[in-house]
CSV table of C-alpha atoms and ligand atoms in Angstrom, one decimal:
chain,number,residue,atom,x,y,z
A,1,UNK,CA,82.7,-49.0,-7.2
A,2,UNK,CA,82.5,-48.1,-3.5
A,3,UNK,CA,83.1,-50.0,-0.3
A,4,UNK,CA,79.9,-50.8,1.4
A,5,UNK,CA,79.6,-50.2,5.2
A,6,UNK,CA,78.1,-53.0,7.3
A,7,UNK,CA,74.8,-51.0,7.6
A,8,UNK,CA,74.7,-50.5,3.8
A,9,UNK,CA,75.2,-54.1,3.0
A,10,UNK,CA,72.5,-55.0,5.5
A,11,UNK,CA,70.1,-52.7,3.8
A,12,UNK,CA,71.0,-54.2,0.4
A,13,UNK,CA,70.4,-57.7,1.8
A,14,UNK,CA,67.0,-56.5,3.1
A,15,UNK,CA,66.1,-55.0,-0.3
A,16,UNK,CA,67.0,-58.2,-2.0
A,17,UNK,CA,64.8,-60.4,0.3
A,18,UNK,CA,62.1,-62.3,-1.5
A,19,UNK,CA,63.4,-61.4,-5.0
A,20,UNK,CA,64.6,-63.9,-7.6
A,21,UNK,CA,68.3,-64.8,-7.5
A,22,UNK,CA,69.1,-62.8,-10.6
A,23,UNK,CA,67.4,-59.7,-9.1
A,24,UNK,CA,69.2,-60.2,-5.8
A,25,UNK,CA,72.5,-60.1,-7.6
A,26,UNK,CA,71.3,-56.9,-9.3
A,27,UNK,CA,70.4,-55.3,-6.0
A,28,UNK,CA,73.9,-56.0,-4.6
A,29,UNK,CA,75.5,-54.5,-7.7
A,30,UNK,CA,73.3,-51.4,-7.6
A,31,UNK,CA,74.4,-50.8,-4.0
A,32,UNK,CA,78.1,-51.3,-4.9
A,33,UNK,CA,78.0,-49.3,-8.1
A,34,UNK,CA,75.8,-46.3,-7.3
A,35,UNK,CA,77.5,-44.3,-10.2
A,36,UNK,CA,75.7,-46.6,-12.7
A,37,UNK,CA,72.0,-46.7,-13.1
A,38,UNK,CA,70.2,-50.0,-12.5
A,39,UNK,CA,69.4,-50.1,-16.2
A,40,UNK,CA,73.1,-49.9,-17.1
A,41,UNK,CA,73.9,-52.6,-14.7
A,42,UNK,CA,71.2,-54.9,-16.0
A,43,UNK,CA,72.6,-54.5,-19.5
A,44,UNK,CA,76.1,-55.7,-18.6
A,45,UNK,CA,76.9,-59.0,-20.2
A,46,UNK,CA,76.6,-61.9,-17.8
A,47,UNK,CA,80.4,-62.2,-17.7
A,48,UNK,CA,80.9,-58.5,-16.9
A,49,UNK,CA,78.3,-58.8,-14.2
A,50,UNK,CA,80.1,-61.8,-12.7
A,51,UNK,CA,83.4,-60.0,-12.9
A,52,UNK,CA,81.9,-57.1,-10.9
A,53,UNK,CA,80.4,-59.6,-8.4
A,54,UNK,CA,83.7,-61.2,-7.9
A,55,UNK,CA,85.4,-57.9,-7.2
A,56,UNK,CA,82.6,-57.1,-4.7
A,57,UNK,CA,83.0,-60.4,-3.0
A,58,UNK,CA,86.7,-59.8,-2.7
A,59,UNK,CA,86.2,-56.4,-1.1
A,60,UNK,CA,83.5,-57.7,1.3
A,61,UNK,CA,84.9,-61.0,2.5
A,62,UNK,CA,88.4,-61.4,1.0
A,63,UNK,CA,89.6,-63.6,-1.9
A,64,UNK,CA,89.3,-67.1,-0.4
A,65,UNK,CA,86.2,-69.0,-1.7
A,66,UNK,CA,84.8,-72.2,-0.2
A,67,UNK,CA,82.4,-74.5,-1.8
A,68,UNK,CA,81.2,-78.0,-1.5
A,69,UNK,CA,80.4,-80.4,-4.4
A,70,UNK,CA,80.0,-84.1,-5.0
A,71,UNK,CA,82.0,-86.4,-7.3
A,72,UNK,CA,79.5,-87.3,-10.2
A,73,UNK,CA,81.0,-90.8,-10.3
A,74,UNK,CA,81.3,-92.0,-6.7
A,75,UNK,CA,79.2,-89.2,-5.0
A,76,UNK,CA,82.0,-88.5,-2.5
A,77,UNK,CA,81.5,-85.1,-0.9
A,78,UNK,CA,84.4,-82.7,-1.8
A,79,UNK,CA,85.2,-79.5,-0.1
A,80,UNK,CA,86.8,-76.9,-2.3
A,81,UNK,CA,88.9,-73.9,-1.4
A,82,UNK,CA,90.2,-71.5,-4.1
A,83,UNK,CA,91.0,-67.9,-4.6
A,84,UNK,CA,89.3,-65.2,-6.6
A,85,UNK,CA,92.5,-64.7,-8.8
A,86,UNK,CA,92.3,-68.4,-9.7
A,87,UNK,CA,89.0,-67.9,-11.5
A,88,UNK,CA,89.3,-64.3,-12.6
A,89,UNK,CA,89.7,-64.2,-16.4
A,90,UNK,CA,91.4,-60.9,-16.8
A,91,UNK,CA,93.0,-58.5,-14.3
A,92,UNK,CA,90.5,-56.1,-12.7
A,93,UNK,CA,90.2,-53.0,-14.8
A,94,UNK,CA,90.0,-49.6,-13.1
A,95,UNK,CA,86.4,-49.4,-14.3
A,96,UNK,CA,85.1,-52.9,-14.8
A,97,UNK,CA,82.0,-51.5,-16.3
A,98,UNK,CA,83.0,-50.6,-19.8
A,99,UNK,CA,80.4,-50.4,-22.5
A,100,UNK,CA,79.2,-53.9,-23.4
A,101,UNK,CA,80.8,-53.7,-26.8
A,102,UNK,CA,79.7,-53.7,-30.4
A,103,UNK,CA,77.3,-56.3,-31.8
A,104,UNK,CA,79.1,-59.4,-32.9
A,105,UNK,CA,79.0,-61.0,-36.3
A,106,UNK,CA,79.2,-64.6,-37.3
A,107,UNK,CA,79.2,-66.0,-40.9
A,108,UNK,CA,78.5,-69.7,-41.4
A,109,UNK,CA,76.4,-72.0,-43.6
A,110,UNK,CA,75.4,-69.1,-45.9
A,111,UNK,CA,74.1,-67.0,-43.0
A,112,UNK,CA,75.5,-63.8,-41.5
A,113,UNK,CA,74.2,-63.3,-38.0
A,114,UNK,CA,74.5,-60.2,-35.8
A,115,UNK,CA,74.1,-60.8,-32.2
A,116,UNK,CA,75.0,-59.4,-28.7
A,117,UNK,CA,76.0,-61.1,-25.5
A,118,UNK,CA,73.3,-62.2,-23.0
A,119,UNK,CA,72.7,-59.8,-20.0
A,120,UNK,CA,70.8,-60.0,-16.7
A,121,UNK,CA,67.5,-59.0,-18.4
A,122,UNK,CA,67.9,-62.0,-20.7
A,123,UNK,CA,68.7,-64.3,-17.8
A,124,UNK,CA,65.7,-63.0,-15.9
A,125,UNK,CA,63.4,-63.8,-18.9
A,126,UNK,CA,64.3,-67.5,-18.7
A,127,UNK,CA,64.7,-67.7,-14.9
A,128,UNK,CA,61.4,-69.6,-14.3
A,129,UNK,CA,61.9,-71.9,-17.4
A,130,UNK,CA,62.1,-75.6,-16.5
A,131,UNK,CA,63.0,-76.8,-20.0
A,132,UNK,CA,66.8,-76.3,-20.5
A,133,UNK,CA,66.7,-76.5,-24.3
A,134,UNK,CA,63.8,-74.1,-24.6
A,135,UNK,CA,65.5,-71.7,-22.3
A,136,UNK,CA,68.7,-71.8,-24.3
A,137,UNK,CA,66.7,-71.2,-27.5
A,138,UNK,CA,64.8,-68.3,-26.0
A,139,UNK,CA,68.1,-66.7,-24.7
A,140,UNK,CA,69.7,-67.0,-28.1
A,141,UNK,CA,66.6,-65.6,-29.8
A,142,UNK,CA,66.7,-62.5,-27.6
A,143,UNK,CA,70.3,-61.9,-28.4
A,144,UNK,CA,70.2,-62.4,-32.1
A,145,UNK,CA,69.7,-59.0,-33.7
A,146,UNK,CA,69.5,-59.8,-37.4
A,147,UNK,CA,70.1,-62.6,-39.8
A,148,UNK,CA,71.2,-62.2,-43.5
A,149,UNK,CA,71.1,-65.1,-45.9
A,150,UNK,CA,73.8,-65.2,-48.6
A,151,UNK,CA,72.5,-63.8,-51.9
A,152,UNK,CA,69.7,-61.9,-50.1
A,153,UNK,CA,68.9,-58.6,-51.8
A,154,UNK,CA,68.9,-56.5,-48.7
A,155,UNK,CA,72.1,-56.4,-46.6
A,156,UNK,CA,70.4,-54.8,-43.7
A,157,UNK,CA,69.5,-58.0,-42.1
A,158,UNK,CA,66.0,-59.0,-40.8
A,159,UNK,CA,64.9,-59.8,-37.4
A,160,UNK,CA,64.7,-63.5,-36.9
A,161,UNK,CA,61.2,-65.0,-36.6
A,162,UNK,CA,62.6,-67.9,-34.6
A,163,UNK,CA,66.0,-69.3,-33.7
A,164,UNK,CA,64.7,-72.8,-34.4
A,165,UNK,CA,64.7,-72.0,-38.1
A,166,UNK,CA,68.5,-71.7,-38.1
A,167,UNK,CA,70.7,-74.7,-38.7
A,168,UNK,CA,71.8,-76.4,-35.5
A,169,UNK,CA,75.5,-76.0,-36.4
A,170,UNK,CA,75.0,-72.2,-36.7
A,171,UNK,CA,73.1,-72.0,-33.4
A,172,UNK,CA,75.9,-74.0,-31.7
A,173,UNK,CA,78.6,-71.7,-33.2
A,174,UNK,CA,76.8,-68.6,-32.0
A,175,UNK,CA,76.6,-70.0,-28.5
A,176,UNK,CA,80.3,-71.0,-28.6
A,177,UNK,CA,81.3,-67.5,-29.8
A,178,UNK,CA,79.3,-65.9,-27.0
A,179,UNK,CA,81.0,-68.2,-24.4
A,180,UNK,CA,84.4,-67.2,-25.8
A,181,UNK,CA,83.6,-63.5,-25.8
A,182,UNK,CA,82.2,-63.5,-22.3
A,183,UNK,CA,84.6,-65.9,-20.6
A,184,UNK,CA,83.4,-64.9,-17.1
A,185,UNK,CA,79.9,-66.0,-17.8
A,186,UNK,CA,80.7,-69.6,-17.3
A,187,UNK,CA,83.3,-70.3,-14.7
A,188,UNK,CA,84.5,-73.9,-14.5
A,189,UNK,CA,86.7,-75.6,-11.9
A,190,UNK,CA,88.8,-78.5,-13.1
A,191,UNK,CA,88.4,-81.2,-10.4
A,192,UNK,CA,89.8,-84.6,-9.6
A,193,UNK,CA,88.1,-86.9,-7.1
A,194,UNK,CA,90.6,-88.0,-4.5
A,195,UNK,CA,88.8,-91.4,-4.2
A,196,UNK,CA,88.0,-92.6,-7.7
A,197,UNK,CA,90.3,-90.2,-9.7
A,198,UNK,CA,87.3,-89.1,-11.8
A,199,UNK,CA,88.1,-85.8,-13.6
A,200,UNK,CA,85.4,-83.2,-14.4
A,201,UNK,CA,84.7,-79.5,-14.7
A,202,UNK,CA,82.3,-78.1,-12.2
A,203,UNK,CA,80.4,-74.9,-12.7
A,204,UNK,CA,80.9,-72.1,-10.2
A,205,UNK,CA,78.3,-69.3,-10.1
A,206,UNK,CA,79.5,-66.3,-8.2
A,207,UNK,CA,76.0,-64.7,-8.2
A,208,UNK,CA,74.4,-67.6,-6.4
A,209,UNK,CA,77.4,-68.0,-4.1
A,210,UNK,CA,77.6,-64.3,-3.1
A,211,UNK,CA,73.8,-64.0,-2.6
A,212,UNK,CA,73.8,-67.1,-0.3
A,213,UNK,CA,76.9,-65.9,1.6
A,214,UNK,CA,75.3,-62.5,2.3
A,215,UNK,CA,72.2,-64.2,3.5
A,216,UNK,CA,74.2,-66.2,6.0
A,217,UNK,CA,76.3,-63.2,7.0
A,218,UNK,CA,73.1,-61.1,7.6
A,219,UNK,CA,71.5,-63.8,9.7
A,220,UNK,CA,74.7,-64.1,11.8
A,221,UNK,CA,75.0,-60.4,12.2
A,222,UNK,CA,71.4,-59.8,13.3
A,223,UNK,CA,71.9,-62.5,15.9
A,224,UNK,CA,74.9,-60.6,17.2
A,225,UNK,CA,72.9,-57.3,17.2
A,226,UNK,CA,70.0,-59.0,19.0
A,227,UNK,CA,72.3,-60.5,21.7
A,228,UNK,CA,74.1,-57.2,22.4
A,229,UNK,CA,71.0,-55.0,22.2
A,230,UNK,CA,69.2,-57.2,24.6
A,231,UNK,CA,72.1,-57.4,27.1
A,232,UNK,CA,73.4,-53.8,27.0
A,233,UNK,CA,70.5,-51.8,25.5
A,234,UNK,CA,72.7,-50.4,22.7
A,235,UNK,CA,71.0,-49.2,19.5
A,236,UNK,CA,71.3,-51.2,16.3
A,237,UNK,CA,73.3,-48.4,14.6
A,238,UNK,CA,75.8,-48.3,17.4
A,239,UNK,CA,76.3,-52.1,17.3
A,240,UNK,CA,76.7,-52.1,13.5
A,241,UNK,CA,79.3,-49.4,13.7
A,242,UNK,CA,81.6,-51.7,15.8
A,243,UNK,CA,84.2,-53.9,14.3
A,244,UNK,CA,83.4,-57.6,14.2
A,245,UNK,CA,86.2,-58.2,16.7
A,246,UNK,CA,84.7,-55.9,19.2
A,247,UNK,CA,81.2,-57.3,18.8
A,248,UNK,CA,82.5,-60.8,19.3
A,249,UNK,CA,84.6,-59.8,22.4
A,250,UNK,CA,81.4,-58.4,24.1
A,251,UNK,CA,79.4,-61.5,23.2
A,252,UNK,CA,82.2,-63.7,24.6
A,253,UNK,CA,82.1,-61.7,27.8
A,254,UNK,CA,78.4,-62.2,28.0
A,255,UNK,CA,78.8,-65.9,27.5
A,256,UNK,CA,81.5,-66.4,30.1
A,257,UNK,CA,81.1,-63.4,32.3
B,1,ZN,ZN1,84.8,-90.0,-7.1
């Protein structure tokens, strides 16, 4: 992983414009991890991807995260502040991009199922789906590599014609095993409403969060470049090479001077 300069991050933001949220996250990762091909990055499990995005976020903007949610019971608006280490599942490895691991196996209800963890390509395939159950089925179907029924003659396993043919308990068990093995894929925050004391676990998605944050950052930065270029005639590259403190100092002078 490399540290992105302001100009490089701005270029990544521009490349990601108009793409779907999952592809935008991939563009950011590709910029931060040029030593890995986009194909390799797309095949990281969702949890591995999110761990990388969390590290990227920390390097770009620090470890404090801010978010807003609403109590599901009384609808009170709640502002959240937490740190990256609070939601990081395991300490950062020197190379967070290790091979996605062997296929996993689960034996239950007379079936033996081989499967892998969902990756960004799988997520992209269900991105436009509006039916949650159908999307979940499709995701599992893509990740199940073979199914063997007990007593079957061949032990090689067969590709599954459809996940809906498996018992529900088995499907749920596969989903649960995936969630356990890829803990970063589903980050939850344990919350208590200060008004009604309702307790719940809210989902936090670093991909959506970081993409939105970089959009806001880019808009703010371009406004600064615009103001300074117009007032002083400096070139964009010169303004981007300045520290944020210096940019702000000049803008303040313009405002009050
Ligand atoms: Zn409440």
